[in-house]
Coordinates of N, CA, C and O in Angstrom, one line a residue:
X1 N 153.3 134.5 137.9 CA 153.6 133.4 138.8 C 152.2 132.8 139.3 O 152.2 132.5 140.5
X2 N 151.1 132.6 138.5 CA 150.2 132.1 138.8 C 150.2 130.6 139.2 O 150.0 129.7 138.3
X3 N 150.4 130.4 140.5 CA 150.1 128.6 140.2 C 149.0 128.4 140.9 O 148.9 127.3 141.3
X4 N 147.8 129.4 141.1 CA 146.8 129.0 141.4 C 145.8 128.8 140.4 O 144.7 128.7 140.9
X5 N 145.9 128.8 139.3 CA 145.4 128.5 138.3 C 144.3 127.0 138.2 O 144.8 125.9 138.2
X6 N 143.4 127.1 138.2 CA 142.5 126.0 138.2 C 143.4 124.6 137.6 O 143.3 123.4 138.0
X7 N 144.1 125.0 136.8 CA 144.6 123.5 136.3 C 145.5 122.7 137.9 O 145.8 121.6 138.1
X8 N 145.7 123.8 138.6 CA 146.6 123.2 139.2 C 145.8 122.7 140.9 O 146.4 122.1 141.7
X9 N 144.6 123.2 140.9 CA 143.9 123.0 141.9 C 143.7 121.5 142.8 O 143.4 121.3 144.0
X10 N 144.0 120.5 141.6 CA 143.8 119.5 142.6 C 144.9 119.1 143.2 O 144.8 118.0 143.7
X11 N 146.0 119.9 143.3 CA 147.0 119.6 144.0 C 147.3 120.3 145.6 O 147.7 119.9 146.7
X12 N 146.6 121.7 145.2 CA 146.7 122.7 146.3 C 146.5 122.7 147.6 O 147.0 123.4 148.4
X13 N 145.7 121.6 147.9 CA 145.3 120.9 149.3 C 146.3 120.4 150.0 O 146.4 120.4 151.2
X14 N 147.4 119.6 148.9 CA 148.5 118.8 149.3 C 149.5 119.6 149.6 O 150.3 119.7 150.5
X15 N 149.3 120.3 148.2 CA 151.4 121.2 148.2 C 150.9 122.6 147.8 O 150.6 122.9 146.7
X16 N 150.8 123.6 148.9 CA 150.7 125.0 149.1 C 151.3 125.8 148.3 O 152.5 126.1 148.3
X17 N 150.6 126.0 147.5 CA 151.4 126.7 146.3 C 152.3 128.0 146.8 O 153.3 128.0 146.1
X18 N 152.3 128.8 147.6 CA 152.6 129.7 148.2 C 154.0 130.0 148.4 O 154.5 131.1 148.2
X19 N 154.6 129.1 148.6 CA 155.9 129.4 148.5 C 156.8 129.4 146.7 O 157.7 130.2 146.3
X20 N 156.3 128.6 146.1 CA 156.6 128.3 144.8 C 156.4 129.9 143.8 O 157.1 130.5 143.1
X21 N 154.8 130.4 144.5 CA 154.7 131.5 144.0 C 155.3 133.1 144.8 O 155.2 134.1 144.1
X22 N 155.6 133.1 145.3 CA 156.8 133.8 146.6 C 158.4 133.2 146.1 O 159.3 134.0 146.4
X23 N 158.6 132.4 145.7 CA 160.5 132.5 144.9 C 160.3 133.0 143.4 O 161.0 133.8 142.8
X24 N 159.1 132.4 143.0 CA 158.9 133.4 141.4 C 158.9 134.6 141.3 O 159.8 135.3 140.6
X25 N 158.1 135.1 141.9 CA 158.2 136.7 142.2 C 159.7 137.1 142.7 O 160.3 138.0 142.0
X26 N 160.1 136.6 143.7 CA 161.8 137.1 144.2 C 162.2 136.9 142.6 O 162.4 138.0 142.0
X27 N 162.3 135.9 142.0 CA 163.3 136.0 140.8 C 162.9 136.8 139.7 O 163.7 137.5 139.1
X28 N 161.6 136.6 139.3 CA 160.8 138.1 138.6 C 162.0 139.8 138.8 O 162.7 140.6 138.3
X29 N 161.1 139.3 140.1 CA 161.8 141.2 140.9 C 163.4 140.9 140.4 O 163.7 142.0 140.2
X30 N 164.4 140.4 140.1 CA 165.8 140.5 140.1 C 165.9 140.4 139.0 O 167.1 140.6 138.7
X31 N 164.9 140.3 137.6 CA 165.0 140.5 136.5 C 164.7 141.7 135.9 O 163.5 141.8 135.6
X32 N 165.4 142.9 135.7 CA 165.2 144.0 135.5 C 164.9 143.9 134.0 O 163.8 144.3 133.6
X33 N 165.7 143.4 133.2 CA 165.2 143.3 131.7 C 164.6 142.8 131.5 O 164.4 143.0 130.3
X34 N 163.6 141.8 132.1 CA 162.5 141.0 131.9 C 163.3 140.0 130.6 O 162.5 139.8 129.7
X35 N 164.8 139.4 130.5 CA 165.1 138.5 129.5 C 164.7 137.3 130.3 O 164.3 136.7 129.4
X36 N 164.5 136.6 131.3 CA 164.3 135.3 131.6 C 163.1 134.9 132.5 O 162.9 133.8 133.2
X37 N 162.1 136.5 132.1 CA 160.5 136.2 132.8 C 160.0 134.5 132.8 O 159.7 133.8 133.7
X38 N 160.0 134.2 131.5 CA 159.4 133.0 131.3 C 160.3 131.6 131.6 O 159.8 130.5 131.9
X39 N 161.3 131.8 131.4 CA 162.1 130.8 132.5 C 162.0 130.4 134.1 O 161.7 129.3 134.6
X40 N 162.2 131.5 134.7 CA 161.6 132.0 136.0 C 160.3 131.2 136.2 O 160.1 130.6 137.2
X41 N 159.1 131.3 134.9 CA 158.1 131.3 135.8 C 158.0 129.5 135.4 O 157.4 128.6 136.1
X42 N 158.7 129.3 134.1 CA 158.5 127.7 133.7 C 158.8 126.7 135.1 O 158.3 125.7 135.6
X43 N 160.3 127.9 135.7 CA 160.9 126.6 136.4 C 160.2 126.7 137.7 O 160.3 125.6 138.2
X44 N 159.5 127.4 138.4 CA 158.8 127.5 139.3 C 157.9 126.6 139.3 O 157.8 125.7 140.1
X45 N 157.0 126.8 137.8 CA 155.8 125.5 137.4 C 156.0 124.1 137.8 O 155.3 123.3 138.5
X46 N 157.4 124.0 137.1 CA 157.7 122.4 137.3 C 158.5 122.1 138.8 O 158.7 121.0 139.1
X47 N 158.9 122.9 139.4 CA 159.3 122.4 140.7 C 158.1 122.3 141.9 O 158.2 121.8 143.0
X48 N 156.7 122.8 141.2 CA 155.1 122.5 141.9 C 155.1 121.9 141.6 O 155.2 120.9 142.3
X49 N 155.0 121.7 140.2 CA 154.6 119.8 139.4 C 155.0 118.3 140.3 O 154.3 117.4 140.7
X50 N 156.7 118.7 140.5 CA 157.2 117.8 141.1 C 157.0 117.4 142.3 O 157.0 116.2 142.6
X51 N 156.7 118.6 143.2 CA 156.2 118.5 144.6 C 155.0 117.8 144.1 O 155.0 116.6 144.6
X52 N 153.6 118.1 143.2 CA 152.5 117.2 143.4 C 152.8 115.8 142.8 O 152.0 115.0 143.1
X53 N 153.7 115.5 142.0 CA 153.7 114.0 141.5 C 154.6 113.4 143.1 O 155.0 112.2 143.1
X54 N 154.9 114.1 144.2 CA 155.5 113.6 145.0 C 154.7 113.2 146.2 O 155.1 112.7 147.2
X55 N 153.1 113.8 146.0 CA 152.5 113.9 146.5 C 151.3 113.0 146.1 O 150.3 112.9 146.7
X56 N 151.7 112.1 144.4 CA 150.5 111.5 143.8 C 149.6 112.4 143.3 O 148.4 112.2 143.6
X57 N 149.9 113.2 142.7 CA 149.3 114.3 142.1 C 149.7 114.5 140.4 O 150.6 115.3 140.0
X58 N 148.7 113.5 139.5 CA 149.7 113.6 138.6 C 148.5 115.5 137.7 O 147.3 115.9 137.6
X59 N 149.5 115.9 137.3 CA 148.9 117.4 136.4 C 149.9 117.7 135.4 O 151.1 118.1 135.5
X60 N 148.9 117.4 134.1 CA 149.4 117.5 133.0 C 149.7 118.8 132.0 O 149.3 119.0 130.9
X61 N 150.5 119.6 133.0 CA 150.6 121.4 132.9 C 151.1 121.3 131.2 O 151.2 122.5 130.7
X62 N 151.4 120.6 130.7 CA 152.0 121.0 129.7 C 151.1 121.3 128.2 O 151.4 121.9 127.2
X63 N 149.5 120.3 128.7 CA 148.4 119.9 127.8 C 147.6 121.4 127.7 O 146.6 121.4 126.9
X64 N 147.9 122.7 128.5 CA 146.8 123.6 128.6 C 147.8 124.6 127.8 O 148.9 124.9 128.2
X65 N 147.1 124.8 126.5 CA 147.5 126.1 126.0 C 148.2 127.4 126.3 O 148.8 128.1 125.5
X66 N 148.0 127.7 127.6 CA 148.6 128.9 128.2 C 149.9 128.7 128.6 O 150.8 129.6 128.4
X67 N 150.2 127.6 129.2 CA 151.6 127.1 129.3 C 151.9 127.1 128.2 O 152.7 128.0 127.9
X68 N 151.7 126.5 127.4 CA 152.3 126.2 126.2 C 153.1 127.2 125.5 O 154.4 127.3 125.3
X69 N 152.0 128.1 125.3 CA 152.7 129.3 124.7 C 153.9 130.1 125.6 O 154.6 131.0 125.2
X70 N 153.9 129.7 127.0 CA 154.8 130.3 128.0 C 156.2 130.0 127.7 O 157.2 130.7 127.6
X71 N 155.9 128.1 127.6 CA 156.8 127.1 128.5 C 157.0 126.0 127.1 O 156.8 124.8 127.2
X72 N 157.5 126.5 125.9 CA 157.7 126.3 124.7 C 158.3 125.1 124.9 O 157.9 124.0 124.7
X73 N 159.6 125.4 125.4 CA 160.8 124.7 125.4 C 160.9 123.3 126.3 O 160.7 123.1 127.5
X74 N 161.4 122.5 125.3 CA 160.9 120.8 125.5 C 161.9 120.4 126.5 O 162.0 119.2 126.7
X75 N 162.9 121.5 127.5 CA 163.4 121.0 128.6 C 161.8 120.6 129.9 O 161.9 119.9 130.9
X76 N 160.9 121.0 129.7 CA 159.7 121.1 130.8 C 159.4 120.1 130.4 O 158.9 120.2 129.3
X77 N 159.6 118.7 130.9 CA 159.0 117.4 130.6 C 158.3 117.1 132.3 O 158.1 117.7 133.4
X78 N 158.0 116.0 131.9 CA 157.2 115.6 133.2 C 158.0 114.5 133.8 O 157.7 113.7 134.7
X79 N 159.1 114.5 133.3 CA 160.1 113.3 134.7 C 160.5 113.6 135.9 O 160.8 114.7 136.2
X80 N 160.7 112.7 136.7 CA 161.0 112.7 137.6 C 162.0 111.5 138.0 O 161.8 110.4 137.5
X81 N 163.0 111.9 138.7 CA 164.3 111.4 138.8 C 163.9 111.2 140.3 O 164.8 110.7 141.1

C-alpha cells in the first residue's frame, strides 16, 4: 500500500495519502489468502488518483512500470465521472 511513492508526491501536500494507505492495509489484513492483494491495492491507487485529479493533480500512475505489472487490468483507467 505504498502511496507514498515518489510518483505520487506531487499530490501529497494536497491529498494525505494516509488514509487511502490505512483502508489498504484494513483490506490487505481481511485477505487471509492473499487472492485479491493486488485488487485491494489497485483500487486504493485509483481512489488517491481521483482525490488528486480533484484536487488538479493530474498523475499518470499507470505510465510507471511497477504499477503496471501490479495493476494489469484495463479497468484502472484515468476517468473521472
Amino acid at each position: 500500500c505504498n502511496i507514498k511513492m515518489n510518483l505520487f508526491a506531487p499530490c501529497a501536500s494536497l491529498v494525505h495519502p494516509s488514509r487511502f494507505i490505512d483502508n489498504c492495509e484494513f483490506d490487505l489484513c481481511l485477505d487471509a489468502n492473499s487472492h485479491f492483494q493486488n485488487i485491494f491495492f489497485c483500487t486504493s491507487i485509483v481512489a488517491y488518483v481521483r482525490e488528486c485529479q480533484l484536487a488538479n493533480v493530474s498523475i499518470d500512475w499507470l505510465q510507471d512500470p511497477r504499477m503496471q505489472r501490479v495493476c494489469q487490468d484495463a479497468q484502472y483507467g484515468q476517468c473521472v465521472g
